[in-house]
C-alpha atoms as one frame of an Amber mdcrd trajectory, in Angstrom:
protein
  36.108  88.395 -26.921  32.281  89.381 -26.538  31.217  89.239 -30.274  27.780
  88.882 -31.591  27.326  84.687 -32.546  27.348  85.766 -36.582  30.895  86.304
 -36.546  32.056  84.733 -33.747  33.276  81.278 -35.571  35.491  83.773 -37.939
  36.917  85.848 -34.643  37.622  82.004 -33.047  39.671  81.369 -36.299  41.649
  84.569 -36.736  42.267  84.369 -33.392  44.081  80.915 -33.621  45.770  81.447
 -36.858  47.831  84.557 -35.032  48.260  82.822 -32.400  50.199  80.226 -34.503
  52.046  83.226 -36.554  53.242  84.620 -33.328  50.623  87.247 -32.802  48.481
  87.113 -29.339  45.235  89.484 -30.042  43.160  90.122 -27.684  40.664  92.796
 -27.377  36.850  94.054 -26.652  33.728  93.298 -28.487  30.267  94.301 -27.495
  29.388  96.974 -25.373  26.173  98.111 -24.530  24.416 101.993 -24.823  25.293
 102.461 -21.251  28.566 101.824 -22.063  29.573 104.128 -25.149  27.718 106.794
 -23.676  30.542 106.695 -20.742  32.790 106.234 -23.523  31.781 109.393 -25.562
  31.602 111.381 -22.339  35.062 110.423 -22.094  36.345 111.155 -25.333  34.049
 113.954 -26.194  32.552 115.455 -23.874  29.457 115.667 -21.288  27.408 118.332
 -22.971  23.939 116.699 -24.846  24.933 117.600 -27.699  28.743 116.071 -27.856
  27.495 113.324 -26.427  24.775 112.540 -28.744  25.253 114.760 -31.769  28.259
 115.701 -32.409  30.582 113.691 -35.510  32.906 111.047 -34.131  35.875 112.557
 -35.638  34.938 115.191 -33.240  36.429 112.995 -30.488  39.712 112.260 -28.881
  39.934 109.488 -30.449  36.757 109.367 -32.305  34.083 107.723 -31.190  31.039
 106.281 -32.582  27.613 108.236 -31.091  25.685 105.771 -28.876  23.116 103.365
 -31.312  25.273 103.630 -34.187  28.218 102.122 -32.978  29.348  98.236 -34.318
  30.321  97.004 -30.699  26.628  97.555 -29.892  25.662  95.147 -32.210  28.970
  92.472 -31.325  30.149  93.380 -35.180  33.277  95.226 -33.835  36.383  94.524
 -32.283  38.975  96.646 -30.912  42.358  94.650 -31.187  45.795  94.563 -28.988
  48.420  92.795 -30.046  50.929  91.145 -28.149  49.548  93.267 -24.680  49.714
  96.164 -26.483  47.038  98.326 -27.716  47.150  98.624 -31.987  47.802 102.365
 -31.829  50.039 102.159 -35.083  49.627 101.165 -38.733  53.436 100.122 -38.856
  53.182  97.893 -35.868  53.355  94.400 -35.928  49.324  93.534 -34.992  48.265
  96.153 -37.433  50.615  94.867 -40.281  49.326  91.081 -39.612  45.450  92.080
 -39.262  45.777  94.305 -42.230  47.207  91.548 -44.435  44.472  88.629 -43.025
  41.709  89.692 -41.028  40.126  90.187 -44.330  39.991  86.383 -45.064  37.692
  85.998 -41.827  35.204  89.242 -42.713  37.116  92.200 -40.159  37.543  95.189
 -41.954  39.528  98.188 -40.700  38.500 101.387 -39.965  40.619 104.527 -41.335
  40.510 106.521 -38.231  41.112 103.817 -35.886  44.045 101.453 -36.179  42.488
  99.485 -33.279  38.735  99.116 -34.293  38.416  96.053 -36.979  34.231  95.328
 -37.666  32.385  93.283 -40.469  31.930  96.518 -42.258  35.056  98.940 -41.756
  32.749 100.951 -39.684
C-alpha cells in the first residue's frame, strides 16, 4: 500500500499486527489527482460541477473533490480485509480496525467503513 513516508512505519506495524491476529489487510493508499477526477466522474457524474464542486455526499459512494482527498497526500487507505472490501461496520475487518487502528494513528471516516486516514477525513 503506497502511503506518505510519515505514516508508512505505522501502517506496516498495523498490517503485521492484523496478520498476526488472522486479519489480512490490503488496500489502496496514495492516488493522483487525475485518478481522483476519474473516481469523481465514475461516482458522481461528468459535469464540471459534479466533478469539481459537488459535495462528497452527492456521489455514490461518497468521493472527495479533487485536491481535497487525503489519498492525494498519501494519508489515507481504503482497506480490504481477508479479500473483501470493508463495507460493513459489523464485518471482522471493520471491527478489528475500529479496535486497533487508532493506536497506529488511523481513524475512520464515518460515511465510509473502508476509509481510514490520519485525521478521519
